[in-house]
Amino acid sequence: MKKHTIAVIVNDQPGVLQRVSGLFGRRGFNIESITVGTSEEQGLSRMVIVTTGDDHTLEQITKQLYKLIDVIKVVDLSANAMVARELALIKVHAEPASRPEILGVVETFRAAVVDIGTQSLMVQVVGDTEKIDAMIELLKPYGIRELSRTGVTALNRGNVKQ
Amino acid sequence: MATQSATLKSKEELIERLSKPEVISGSEILLRSLLLEDVDCVFGYPGGAVLYIYDAMHGNPDFNHLLTRHEQGAIHAADGYARASGKVGVCIATSGPGATNLVTGIATAYMDSVPMVVITGNVMSTLIGTDAFQEADITGITMPITKHSYLVRQVEDLPRIIHEAFHIANTGRKGPVLIDIPKDVSAAKTLFKPVKEVSLRGYNPTVNPNKLQVDKMIKAIAEAKQPLILAGGGVVYSGAHEELLEFVTKTQIPITTTLLGLGGFPSGNDLWIGMPGMHGTYTANMSIQTADLLINIGARFDDRVTGKLSGFAPNAKIVHIDIDPAEIGKNVPTDIPIVGDVKTVLTLANKLAVRADQADEWRASVQQSKAQYPFKYIDSDVELKPQWVVEMIHETTGGDAIVTTDVGQHQMWAAQYYPFNKPRSWVTSGGLGTMGFGFPSAIGAQMANPDRVVVSINGDGGMQMCAQELAICAINNIPVKVVILNNQVLGMVRQWQELIHENRFSHIDLAGSPDFVKLAEAYGVKGFRASNKEEARTAWEEALRHPGPAVVEFVVRRDENVYPMVAQGRTIDQMIMGDAE
């Protein structure tokens, strides 16, 4: 079971996310994360889906996606060098005494504090999934009060032809 | 000829009249667009959300609409129309319950790749999402069972959407397309100009195959000692029956056709070895298991064909020809994939194909097996045997009828004992196995083929799922000959409970069924009953002579089983051969 990151370029139509996620659900394909946003071209959205499965599953996912009329292109980003990023907002319990320690972690990870409360700090971290996992692990001992992750968005590096 | 040119002219005039740009309502646009798409019969059921559409039909002499008695009847009729004609079937239903009553029929068409355009009404745009009266998210509900769907938001989009829907439904791998029209959209007016072009960036089915792959197949044929063709519904849908016959004639490769492929190849041909799979012939199944080359033409390796996948065609190099790339490699790993329209692929292949010269021994042994292991049953002069009834229907119709079936034992007996020679003469629910399909689909098949004999073979179970459509046969004098093979039991379930659940017969007794003759007569349809061979022949011949619709109930042996049978989870060479052995 390998992890695959695929980009799906779709018509920006109501219901497209439902068509794509429904296809994964119906055919028993796994979705680890899914993000959608506008793309470089007006009228088209770019979905980035992280999924797990063997090569046969990935081939089926690609072919089944192409059957959807609103799917323009499917790219296996993880087949080539890619940049994959995820964003997390972490609200961590922070008594004044523990703040310097937390700020140390934030600095090491090149994350940022984006809000300060009387008892908490909100940390914003951007990076690949592993980095965010690591950051969360380090902040856990202080007490994570709320956590929100975006899921992965990604592009291929340089001049990889799509 | 004089009448023909008159009709042609009037058709041209009609097209000209309909094409004239004019400000009209969404409902008018819908009707005109359907006529311009060459739809000559629509099946449907009105309701609140489609009132404007039905109002536009009022007094419209060009538009032919059949009012069924249930939406399920309408959609199966549209399906039968499409399968028997090759044209797109169309049905209309209202919002909410009207639309949800279509779900079974949409799924049926989707599983068997039948081109259909399904029109549903919806509540006013402003009410969508408020749980309004008779509101259902039908595009959401049907997303997994449609090829594509539209919720029309603006009346201006309607002409384009309808044209796209027909294009999508009837190209590539065919399938049902749903158009959901809110009530205010069908009422709103706009300037209508017919749309003739389609521009869909994400939809370009591959019709022309890769020549190198076809070359590989030709080479594989030359090398093969035990080649076999497995042909499916794709042959019928792409209209490739002549090309297939040419291909088989040139290569002299034995051929088996799947349930949906029946009629795609003439059953009288020496090289045809019947249907494969769960209730297929001994020869077809054993040949698949021993073949060294299996050429799949427009079939999708359904589990009812393959049995246990890991032991399927263990020695064969697999060639798979399909218009849908996702089918290739889905169930069975493929050595030579050929994506393309079956007719186009075979046309190309026929230019290169030569006789499979190394397969002489194989051909002889396959043909010997075919002679040795035909379908067999023990006939009886006391009880009526369902297989005998099917053989009699074949004999009396000269094999020229269009046969539709419901689902179950009678379906398998029809497939086994009625040899088909022409495409689009066999209408059956393969993929979904939909009970209730048989009879209404015959109505659609008859509407598409007014001059042919249409026989609908049903069980006593499935007949009771859409029997109300007898009314539309009576009222419109649709001369379908409805056969009911009545064994007073859910036969296929009984068979499985006998063979797999040690005779624990759970909830299969259909006692309490109506008197089918009286039921027919209550609707104004002629009814017959027969319990022995003599009665059967007399009743059936009279029903055939009768100019209108007729129901013939054959009271058949209750405990008859369908053989051969491959139990689920077994490889297809593990056949139970049955009583006649």
XYZ file of C-alpha atoms in Angstrom:
743
model
C 0.000 0.000 0.000
C 1.572 3.190 -1.225
C 0.546 6.746 -0.641
C -0.315 8.639 -3.825
C -0.933 12.318 -4.330
C -3.039 13.084 -7.369
C -4.260 16.328 -8.875
C -7.672 16.348 -10.524
C -8.492 19.299 -12.741
C -12.263 19.685 -12.865
C -14.885 22.025 -14.251
C -15.846 24.544 -11.614
C -19.440 23.260 -11.425
C -21.780 22.736 -8.498
C -21.706 19.148 -7.330
C -18.288 18.265 -8.768
C -16.764 17.631 -5.355
C -19.675 15.292 -4.635
C -19.121 13.441 -7.916
C -15.438 12.943 -7.184
C -15.732 12.055 -3.505
C -18.780 9.892 -4.258
C -16.768 7.936 -6.802
C -14.083 7.229 -4.205
C -16.692 6.138 -1.677
C -18.680 3.954 -4.032
C -15.703 2.093 -5.436
C -14.014 1.623 -2.090
C -11.034 3.892 -2.780
C -9.490 5.602 0.219
C -9.288 9.386 0.637
C -6.665 10.466 3.137
C -7.131 14.118 2.367
C -8.829 16.197 -0.289
C -8.427 19.887 -1.017
C -10.110 22.005 -3.666
C -9.504 25.501 -4.855
C -9.283 27.584 -7.974
C -6.615 26.780 -10.539
C -4.556 28.844 -12.956
C -7.425 28.790 -15.441
C -10.771 30.429 -14.950
C -13.610 27.917 -14.824
C -11.369 25.076 -13.660
C -10.665 23.961 -10.117
C -7.754 21.896 -8.903
C -8.416 19.109 -6.451
C -5.518 17.454 -4.710
C -6.297 14.052 -3.286
C -4.018 11.934 -1.139
C -4.966 8.294 -1.388
C -3.481 4.917 -0.545
C -3.451 1.788 -2.639
C -1.337 -0.351 -4.924
C -0.556 0.591 -8.515
C -3.608 -1.270 -9.804
C -5.846 0.773 -7.506
C -4.207 4.004 -8.614
C -4.762 3.041 -12.245
C -8.431 2.309 -11.559
C -8.840 5.579 -9.655
C -7.384 7.493 -12.583
C -9.500 5.711 -15.175
C -12.691 5.982 -13.172
C -12.073 9.686 -12.578
C -11.664 10.231 -16.302
C -15.141 8.804 -16.811
C -16.625 11.796 -15.023
C -17.636 14.347 -17.636
C -16.443 17.243 -15.462
C -12.954 15.825 -14.997
C -10.531 17.417 -17.441
C -7.233 15.959 -16.287
C -5.817 13.607 -13.678
C -2.140 13.822 -12.748
C -0.243 11.494 -10.456
C 1.847 14.162 -8.766
C 3.750 11.705 -6.613
C 5.152 9.981 -9.698
C 7.501 12.957 -10.050
C 9.238 15.431 -7.805
C 6.587 17.547 -6.130
C 6.072 20.162 -3.530
C 3.299 19.192 -1.142
C 2.141 21.515 1.590
C -0.411 21.458 4.308
C -1.399 24.161 6.757
C -2.411 23.651 10.362
C -3.733 26.005 12.982
C -3.011 24.741 16.472
C -4.460 26.377 19.556
C -2.215 25.268 22.359
C -2.691 25.767 26.064
C -0.066 28.320 27.134
C 0.424 29.588 30.659
C 2.772 32.585 30.732
C 5.471 30.355 32.193
C 5.449 27.891 29.313
C 5.261 30.467 26.522
C 9.005 30.889 25.985
C 9.342 27.125 25.477
C 6.485 27.064 23.003
C 7.904 30.026 21.128
C 11.137 28.114 20.890
C 9.344 25.238 19.176
C 7.540 27.681 16.875
C 10.780 29.320 15.873
C 12.561 26.030 15.212
C 9.761 24.952 12.887
C 9.594 28.321 11.232
C 5.967 28.452 12.230
C 4.189 31.587 13.428
C 2.086 32.655 16.339
C -1.016 34.224 14.845
C -3.148 34.822 17.954
C -2.537 35.158 21.663
C -5.150 34.552 24.344
C -4.854 34.762 28.099
C -4.394 31.014 28.378
C -3.451 30.054 24.831
C -1.454 30.645 21.701
C -2.564 29.929 18.169
C 0.233 28.560 16.036
C 0.191 28.474 12.257
C 2.445 25.945 10.614
C 2.949 25.241 6.930
C 4.832 22.277 5.543
C 4.610 18.721 4.412
C 2.486 16.282 6.372
C 5.422 14.892 8.356
C 6.515 18.308 9.524
C 3.049 19.131 10.764
C 2.772 15.759 12.488
C 6.082 16.482 14.224
C 4.983 19.945 15.277
C 1.777 18.576 16.756
C 3.711 15.924 18.660
C 5.936 18.584 20.189
C 3.024 20.784 21.204
C 0.954 17.944 22.659
C 2.562 18.039 26.121
C 1.389 21.629 26.593
C -2.219 20.667 25.826
C -3.735 21.134 22.391
C -7.148 22.758 22.757
C -8.154 22.950 19.124
C -6.569 21.781 15.911
C -7.450 22.338 12.284
C -5.528 20.941 9.285
C -6.225 21.787 5.666
C -5.161 18.618 3.902
C -2.470 18.554 1.266
C -2.186 20.751 -1.760
C 0.625 20.098 -4.189
C 2.274 20.863 -7.515
C 5.055 19.197 -9.437
C 8.436 20.838 -9.343
C 10.009 22.756 -12.202
C 9.224 21.747 -15.725
C 7.578 18.397 -15.193
C 5.199 18.040 -18.097
C 1.618 17.373 -17.137
C -43.054 4.706 -51.753
C -45.465 7.597 -52.140
C -46.319 7.461 -48.446
C -42.681 7.191 -47.506
C -41.662 10.347 -49.345
C -44.669 12.092 -47.833
C -43.488 11.158 -44.341
C -39.959 12.196 -45.161
C -41.162 15.545 -46.381
C -43.334 16.079 -43.350
C -40.405 15.196 -41.118
C -38.251 17.768 -42.877
C -41.020 20.300 -42.561
C -41.337 19.481 -38.893
C -37.620 19.978 -38.320
C -37.721 23.260 -40.180
C -40.710 24.436 -38.176
C -39.156 23.401 -34.872
C -35.807 24.962 -35.666
C -37.217 28.431 -36.255
C -35.835 30.799 -33.594
C -38.682 31.845 -31.322
C -39.326 33.025 -27.769
C -40.910 30.062 -26.024
C -41.071 28.467 -22.576
C -38.597 25.991 -21.125
C -41.255 23.321 -21.500
C -41.679 24.088 -25.197
C -37.910 24.085 -25.587
C -37.794 20.641 -24.014
C -40.432 19.189 -26.328
C -38.945 20.778 -29.442
C -35.447 19.681 -28.510
C -36.600 16.107 -27.946
C -38.275 16.066 -31.353
C -35.140 17.502 -32.942
C -33.130 14.708 -31.273
C -35.346 12.305 -33.226
C -37.261 11.004 -30.232
C -40.495 9.504 -31.436
C -41.890 8.162 -28.188
C -41.555 9.320 -24.594
C -42.743 7.419 -21.532
C -43.789 9.261 -18.431
C -46.025 10.226 -15.593
C -47.078 13.791 -14.756
C -47.101 15.601 -11.431
C -46.884 19.051 -9.895
C -43.319 19.880 -10.850
C -43.757 18.940 -14.515
C -47.152 20.591 -15.024
C -45.788 23.124 -17.481
C -44.105 20.373 -19.478
C -47.320 18.358 -19.662
C -49.247 21.523 -20.483
C -46.966 22.053 -23.461
C -47.808 18.510 -24.625
C -51.521 19.266 -24.540
C -52.883 19.187 -28.051
C -49.360 18.881 -29.491
C -49.839 16.483 -32.427
C -46.092 16.027 -33.019
C -45.238 14.772 -29.560
C -45.921 11.144 -28.704
C -46.149 10.469 -24.973
C -47.255 7.225 -23.343
C -48.734 7.492 -19.881
C -47.595 4.506 -17.868
C -49.160 3.532 -14.543
C -45.970 3.774 -12.497
C -42.694 5.603 -13.069
C -40.872 2.273 -12.897
C -42.944 1.160 -15.875
C -41.998 4.319 -17.732
C -38.279 3.996 -17.249
C -38.105 0.279 -18.058
C -40.178 0.977 -21.172
C -37.730 3.702 -22.190
C -34.926 1.219 -21.533
C -36.566 -1.476 -23.689
C -37.123 1.096 -26.409
C -33.434 1.997 -26.348
C -32.152 -1.585 -26.300
C -34.432 -2.705 -29.101
C -33.823 0.320 -31.335
C -30.358 1.660 -30.571
C -31.888 5.081 -30.108
C -31.915 7.042 -26.873
C -34.826 6.136 -24.601
C -36.551 9.039 -22.900
C -38.745 9.168 -19.838
C -40.271 11.962 -17.804
C -41.270 12.010 -14.145
C -42.153 14.619 -11.623
C -40.089 15.686 -8.604
C -39.700 13.798 -5.320
C -41.470 10.426 -5.373
C -41.839 10.515 -9.146
C -38.107 10.928 -9.516
C -37.148 8.421 -6.837
C -39.403 5.821 -8.473
C -37.002 5.994 -11.421
C -33.939 5.025 -9.424
C -34.155 1.261 -10.057
C -34.590 1.831 -13.784
C -31.706 4.296 -13.980
C -29.426 1.847 -12.179
C -30.573 -0.921 -14.535
C -29.668 1.142 -17.592
C -26.378 2.244 -16.069
C -25.231 -1.296 -15.334
C -26.024 -2.412 -18.885
C -24.766 0.764 -20.651
C -28.140 1.673 -22.147
C -28.481 5.161 -23.663
C -31.251 7.067 -21.919
C -32.174 10.649 -21.150
C -34.178 10.886 -17.970
C -36.129 14.092 -17.417
C -37.284 14.906 -13.913
C -39.090 17.973 -12.675
C -38.033 19.638 -9.490
C -39.570 22.211 -7.161
C -39.133 25.925 -7.901
C -35.470 27.008 -7.796
C -36.275 29.245 -4.849
C -37.576 26.264 -2.879
C -34.687 23.896 -3.587
C -33.044 22.924 -0.322
C -35.998 23.836 1.872
C -37.507 20.343 2.063
C -40.373 21.673 -0.029
C -43.369 19.511 -0.902
C -42.266 16.660 -3.187
C -38.654 17.777 -3.140
C -35.825 15.262 -3.505
C -32.201 15.835 -4.472
C -32.485 13.518 -7.450
C -29.197 14.567 -9.037
C -27.508 13.741 -5.728
C -29.397 10.481 -5.310
C -28.584 9.285 -8.822
C -24.984 10.448 -9.081
C -23.518 6.939 -8.698
C -25.899 5.468 -11.292
C -25.834 8.023 -14.094
C -23.205 8.665 -16.705
C -23.782 12.358 -16.108
C -26.486 14.622 -14.733
C -27.660 18.191 -14.897
C -29.672 20.433 -12.616
C -30.860 23.184 -14.961
C -30.568 26.543 -13.270
C -31.471 28.837 -16.137
C -33.838 28.352 -19.018
C -31.175 29.689 -21.404
C -29.041 26.626 -20.671
C -31.763 24.150 -21.573
C -31.168 23.703 -25.333
C -27.440 23.139 -24.796
C -27.972 20.787 -21.883
C -30.486 18.629 -23.746
C -28.212 18.364 -26.749
C -25.222 17.505 -24.559
C -27.274 14.940 -22.658
C -28.170 13.074 -25.857
C -24.581 13.238 -27.023
C -23.227 11.868 -23.748
C -25.917 9.183 -23.452
C -25.336 7.714 -26.881
C -21.581 8.000 -27.447
C -18.583 6.314 -25.874
C -19.729 3.815 -23.301
C -23.425 4.531 -23.394
C -25.520 5.234 -20.350
C -28.303 7.180 -18.694
C -28.092 10.969 -18.333
C -30.443 12.786 -16.001
C -31.774 16.316 -16.525
C -33.503 17.814 -13.497
C -35.624 20.851 -14.395
C -37.030 23.097 -11.658
C -40.626 24.145 -12.205
C -39.839 27.815 -12.739
C -37.260 26.914 -15.393
C -39.836 24.956 -17.353
C -42.177 27.955 -17.106
C -39.655 30.686 -17.967
C -39.375 31.924 -21.524
C -36.374 32.623 -23.683
C -35.322 32.753 -27.302
C -34.903 29.200 -28.527
C -32.393 28.347 -31.201
C -31.523 24.673 -31.650
C -28.010 23.761 -30.546
C -26.108 21.619 -33.019
C -22.569 21.555 -31.639
C -21.238 19.957 -28.514
C -18.176 21.230 -26.757
C -17.225 19.147 -23.754
C -13.579 19.456 -22.872
C -13.585 16.609 -20.390
C -15.348 14.140 -22.661
C -13.560 12.633 -25.636
C -14.201 8.899 -25.903
C -11.445 7.009 -27.697
C -13.083 5.530 -30.776
C -10.044 4.692 -32.873
C -7.791 2.012 -31.444
C -4.036 2.046 -31.248
C -2.944 0.257 -34.426
C 0.076 -1.320 -32.721
C -2.186 -3.012 -30.188
C -4.396 -4.383 -32.953
C -1.267 -5.700 -34.673
C -0.305 -7.425 -31.439
C -3.690 -9.106 -31.320
C -3.344 -10.307 -34.916
C 0.074 -11.712 -34.096
C -1.286 -13.424 -30.985
C -3.988 -15.050 -33.100
C -1.398 -16.423 -35.482
C 0.526 -17.914 -32.566
C -2.454 -19.276 -30.667
C -3.250 -22.959 -30.538
C -6.406 -22.598 -28.468
C -7.911 -19.166 -29.161
C -11.395 -18.160 -28.034
C -13.545 -15.060 -28.467
C -15.725 -13.812 -25.631
C -18.155 -11.226 -27.025
C -20.521 -9.062 -24.991
C -23.106 -6.316 -25.145
C -20.584 -3.880 -26.622
C -20.905 -5.702 -29.950
C -24.636 -5.024 -30.044
C -24.335 -1.448 -28.778
C -21.747 -0.435 -31.346
C -23.640 -2.160 -34.163
C -20.665 -4.425 -34.845
C -22.466 -7.723 -35.428
C -21.522 -7.881 -39.115
C -17.905 -7.006 -38.387
C -17.830 -9.658 -35.670
C -19.197 -12.288 -38.028
C -16.538 -11.325 -40.575
C -13.834 -11.487 -37.924
C -14.899 -14.941 -36.792
C -15.296 -16.138 -40.381
C -11.797 -14.939 -41.258
C -10.037 -16.177 -38.140
C -12.186 -19.287 -37.567
C -11.935 -18.785 -33.809
C -14.679 -20.317 -31.667
C -16.877 -17.747 -29.969
C -18.950 -17.520 -26.810
C -21.349 -14.630 -26.232
C -22.349 -13.298 -22.822
C -25.926 -12.820 -21.694
C -26.016 -9.281 -23.073
C -24.121 -10.349 -26.168
C -26.799 -12.834 -27.254
C -27.896 -11.984 -30.783
C -24.621 -10.178 -31.455
C -23.506 -13.325 -33.252
C -25.718 -15.820 -35.108
C -26.408 -18.811 -32.905
C -26.621 -21.072 -35.939
C -22.939 -20.576 -36.743
C -20.755 -23.662 -36.206
C -18.214 -21.699 -34.217
C -20.722 -20.361 -31.679
C -20.532 -22.325 -28.457
C -23.242 -20.622 -26.399
C -23.190 -18.448 -23.345
C -20.475 -18.678 -20.663
C -20.664 -18.283 -16.917
C -22.903 -19.272 -14.046
C -25.557 -20.845 -16.270
C -23.499 -21.081 -19.407
C -22.740 -24.074 -21.582
C -20.262 -26.731 -20.568
C -18.329 -26.093 -23.755
C -18.081 -22.317 -23.271
C -16.870 -22.604 -19.700
C -14.387 -25.408 -20.346
C -13.085 -23.618 -23.429
C -12.429 -20.446 -21.445
C -10.545 -22.490 -18.868
C -8.349 -24.194 -21.462
C -7.906 -21.373 -23.990
C -4.415 -20.005 -24.536
C -5.765 -16.780 -26.027
C -8.990 -15.111 -24.899
C -10.178 -12.167 -26.978
C -12.758 -10.209 -25.037
C -14.797 -8.021 -27.374
C -17.049 -5.537 -25.597
C -17.668 -7.535 -22.428
C -16.670 -6.493 -18.943
C -15.697 -9.716 -17.185
C -18.734 -9.643 -14.931
C -18.553 -12.010 -11.974
C -21.490 -14.015 -13.352
C -19.245 -14.752 -16.349
C -15.895 -15.235 -14.645
C -16.831 -17.087 -11.471
C -13.868 -17.125 -9.089
C -11.501 -14.595 -10.621
C -8.236 -16.132 -9.474
C -8.987 -19.315 -11.408
C -10.481 -17.686 -14.501
C -8.928 -18.486 -17.878
C -5.712 -19.566 -16.150
C -3.773 -20.368 -19.325
C -4.912 -17.540 -21.544
C -3.229 -14.471 -22.830
C -5.976 -11.843 -22.502
C -6.922 -9.352 -25.198
C -9.558 -6.861 -24.098
C -11.345 -4.577 -26.545
C -13.513 -1.957 -24.865
C -14.566 1.655 -25.427
C -14.260 2.260 -21.681
C -10.595 2.255 -20.633
C -11.625 1.734 -17.007
C -12.944 -1.739 -17.854
C -9.560 -2.869 -19.055
C -7.686 -4.472 -16.211
C -10.540 -3.785 -13.752
C -11.279 -7.437 -13.012
C -8.895 -9.457 -15.151
C -5.276 -8.470 -15.891
C -4.953 -7.752 -19.610
C -2.015 -8.585 -21.847
C -3.164 -6.695 -24.920
C -5.470 -3.767 -24.120
C -7.340 -2.225 -27.046
C -9.332 0.882 -26.202
C -11.796 1.804 -28.901
C -15.225 1.369 -30.392
C -15.792 -2.316 -31.091
C -17.019 -1.712 -34.629
C -14.038 0.480 -35.469
C -11.596 -1.967 -33.911
C -13.069 -4.948 -35.742
C -13.178 -3.074 -39.046
C -9.456 -2.475 -38.704
C -8.777 -5.990 -37.451
C -10.700 -7.507 -40.366
C -8.248 -5.917 -42.800
C -5.410 -7.791 -41.141
C -7.026 -10.928 -39.795
C -6.159 -14.344 -41.165
C -7.229 -17.820 -40.256
C -5.907 -19.111 -36.934
C -4.063 -21.979 -38.604
C -2.567 -23.517 -35.509
C -5.981 -24.005 -33.950
C -7.345 -26.835 -36.091
C -7.206 -29.434 -33.329
C -8.770 -27.030 -30.858
C -11.583 -26.130 -33.232
C -12.380 -29.764 -33.730
C -12.374 -30.546 -30.016
C -14.523 -27.500 -29.185
C -17.030 -28.464 -31.826
C -17.097 -32.017 -30.616
C -17.732 -30.801 -27.074
C -20.520 -28.577 -28.360
C -22.203 -31.572 -29.978
C -21.688 -33.672 -26.884
C -22.881 -31.197 -24.240
C -25.924 -29.235 -25.377
C -28.311 -27.770 -22.787
C -30.443 -30.654 -21.565
C -33.583 -31.113 -19.540
C -35.864 -34.027 -18.788
C -39.061 -33.419 -20.686
C -42.410 -34.487 -19.317
C -45.802 -35.176 -20.763
C -47.442 -34.821 -17.371
C -46.028 -31.525 -16.167
C -45.258 -28.542 -18.348
C -41.530 -27.846 -18.473
C -40.467 -24.204 -18.755
C -37.623 -25.096 -21.122
C -40.110 -26.764 -23.442
C -42.290 -23.623 -23.398
C -39.312 -21.481 -24.415
C -38.463 -23.912 -27.238
C -42.070 -23.765 -28.413
C -42.015 -19.964 -28.415
C -38.862 -20.068 -30.505
C -40.342 -22.540 -32.929
C -43.660 -20.735 -33.371
C -42.091 -17.313 -33.874
C -39.490 -18.676 -36.268
C -36.868 -17.154 -34.011
C -37.863 -13.727 -35.307
C -39.398 -12.268 -32.171
C -37.931 -9.648 -29.898
C -37.754 -11.369 -26.540
C -37.639 -9.436 -23.312
C -37.309 -11.106 -19.942
C -37.575 -10.405 -16.304
C -34.981 -11.804 -13.924
C -34.639 -15.285 -12.555
C -34.912 -18.854 -13.755
C -37.142 -18.010 -16.724
C -34.513 -15.491 -17.858
C -31.830 -18.146 -17.896
C -34.080 -20.663 -19.663
C -34.916 -18.032 -22.270
C -31.207 -17.339 -22.739
C -30.461 -21.063 -22.973
C -33.307 -22.377 -25.100
C -34.146 -19.490 -27.437
C -31.277 -19.197 -29.918
C -30.825 -15.617 -31.152
C -29.618 -14.729 -34.587
C -30.130 -11.000 -34.801
C -28.897 -8.162 -32.622
C -31.405 -6.120 -30.627
C -33.803 -9.055 -30.415
C -32.942 -9.821 -26.812
C -33.758 -7.382 -24.030
C -32.819 -8.417 -20.510
C -31.511 -6.848 -17.340
C -28.032 -8.299 -16.984
C -25.936 -6.227 -14.620
C -28.505 -5.153 -12.074
C -30.825 -8.158 -12.415
C -33.947 -6.078 -12.021
C -37.216 -7.835 -11.279
C -40.124 -5.929 -12.812
C -38.080 -5.116 -15.915
C -39.371 -7.743 -18.314
C -42.891 -6.672 -19.072
C -42.559 -2.861 -19.291
C -39.360 -3.166 -21.329
C -41.404 -5.136 -23.878
C -43.763 -2.182 -24.222
C -40.821 0.027 -25.138
C -39.417 -2.590 -27.514
C -42.785 -2.856 -29.234
C -43.107 0.940 -29.580
C -39.726 0.963 -31.289
C -40.667 -1.998 -33.505
C -44.390 -1.844 -34.233
C -44.149 -4.519 -36.922
C -42.271 -7.194 -35.004
C -43.572 -9.815 -32.623
C -42.530 -8.882 -29.107
C -42.655 -11.634 -26.511
C -42.063 -10.832 -22.879
C -41.096 -13.855 -20.798
C -41.675 -13.402 -17.076
C -41.916 -15.329 -13.866
C -44.924 -15.073 -11.624
C -42.834 -13.037 -9.174
C -41.490 -10.303 -11.454
C -44.764 -9.981 -13.342
C -46.359 -8.744 -10.153
C -43.838 -5.926 -9.855
C -45.123 -3.996 -12.872
C -48.352 -5.757 -13.872
C -50.234 -2.453 -13.805
C -48.736 -1.590 -17.191
C -51.199 -4.018 -18.776
C -53.418 -0.943 -18.842
C -51.262 0.908 -21.346
C -51.069 -2.147 -23.587
C -54.850 -2.349 -23.584
C -55.507 1.346 -24.096
C -52.909 1.844 -26.811
C -53.340 -1.603 -28.330
C -49.677 -2.464 -27.901
C -49.671 -6.116 -29.009
C -47.041 -7.470 -26.607
C -47.379 -11.195 -25.929
C -46.800 -11.592 -22.224
C -45.642 -15.021 -21.128
C -45.786 -15.944 -17.459
C -43.907 -19.097 -16.527
C -45.803 -19.681 -13.322
C -44.174 -22.072 -10.880
C -45.858 -20.433 -7.887
C -42.522 -19.750 -6.320
C -39.532 -17.441 -6.494
C -37.750 -20.005 -8.580
C -34.132 -18.856 -8.590
C -34.214 -18.168 -4.876
C -35.770 -21.617 -4.396
C -32.971 -23.144 -6.457
C -30.264 -21.488 -4.353
C -32.016 -22.444 -1.129
C -32.199 -26.036 -2.362
C -28.597 -26.274 -3.516
C -26.797 -23.965 -1.111
C -29.018 -23.710 1.957
C -29.892 -27.409 2.328
C -33.552 -27.124 1.291
C -34.381 -24.461 3.848
C -37.034 -22.759 1.734
C -37.438 -19.368 3.276
C -40.156 -16.970 2.083
C -40.375 -18.025 -1.528
C -43.941 -19.270 -1.754
C -45.951 -16.979 -3.988
C -49.330 -18.376 -2.958
C -51.813 -15.554 -3.109
C -50.828 -14.508 -6.610
C -53.758 -13.306 -8.658
C -55.476 -15.383 -11.296
C -53.350 -14.011 -14.143
C -56.027 -14.650 -16.750
C -58.533 -12.649 -14.749
C -55.931 -10.003 -14.054
C -55.337 -9.590 -17.784
C -59.047 -9.479 -18.466
C -59.560 -6.911 -15.725
C -57.290 -4.636 -17.738
C -59.016 -5.483 -21.007
C -56.180 -7.737 -22.200
C -56.811 -11.218 -23.545
C -55.755 -13.915 -21.093
C -54.892 -17.608 -21.563
C -53.805 -20.412 -19.258
C -52.135 -23.710 -20.049
C -51.036 -26.594 -17.856
C -49.995 -29.215 -20.398
C -48.328 -29.309 -23.796
C -51.525 -29.443 -25.806
C -53.139 -26.532 -23.990
C -49.883 -24.663 -24.174
C -49.605 -24.930 -27.922
C -53.234 -24.032 -28.535
C -53.248 -21.082 -26.171
C -49.949 -19.750 -27.432
C -50.879 -19.977 -31.080
C -54.153 -18.234 -30.407
C -52.354 -15.512 -28.465
C -49.953 -15.029 -31.382
C -52.839 -14.753 -33.833
C -54.656 -12.271 -31.618
C -53.973 -8.791 -33.004
C -53.734 -7.086 -29.611
C -51.901 -7.680 -26.337
C -52.252 -11.065 -24.681
C -51.169 -12.723 -21.463
C -50.432 -16.436 -21.497
C -49.883 -18.122 -18.179
C -48.021 -21.408 -18.396
C -48.357 -23.400 -15.199
C -44.967 -25.121 -15.070
C -43.194 -27.590 -12.811
C -42.462 -25.976 -9.482
C -39.146 -27.612 -8.637
C -37.365 -27.275 -11.969
C -33.803 -25.979 -11.712
C -31.549 -24.152 -14.133
C -28.519 -26.225 -15.165
C -25.605 -26.192 -15.580
C -24.845 -24.056 -12.579
C -21.628 -22.707 -11.157
C -22.025 -21.852 -7.479
C -20.785 -18.457 -6.423
C -17.122 -18.492 -5.465
C -16.311 -21.477 -7.699
C -14.302 -21.443 -10.877
C -16.438 -21.803 -13.980
C -15.246 -25.314 -14.768
C -16.820 -26.500 -11.504
C -20.276 -26.973 -12.950
C -23.236 -28.772 -11.462
C -24.653 -30.437 -14.544
C -28.084 -31.277 -13.160
C -30.953 -33.695 -13.539
C -30.481 -34.584 -17.184
C -27.021 -35.996 -16.575
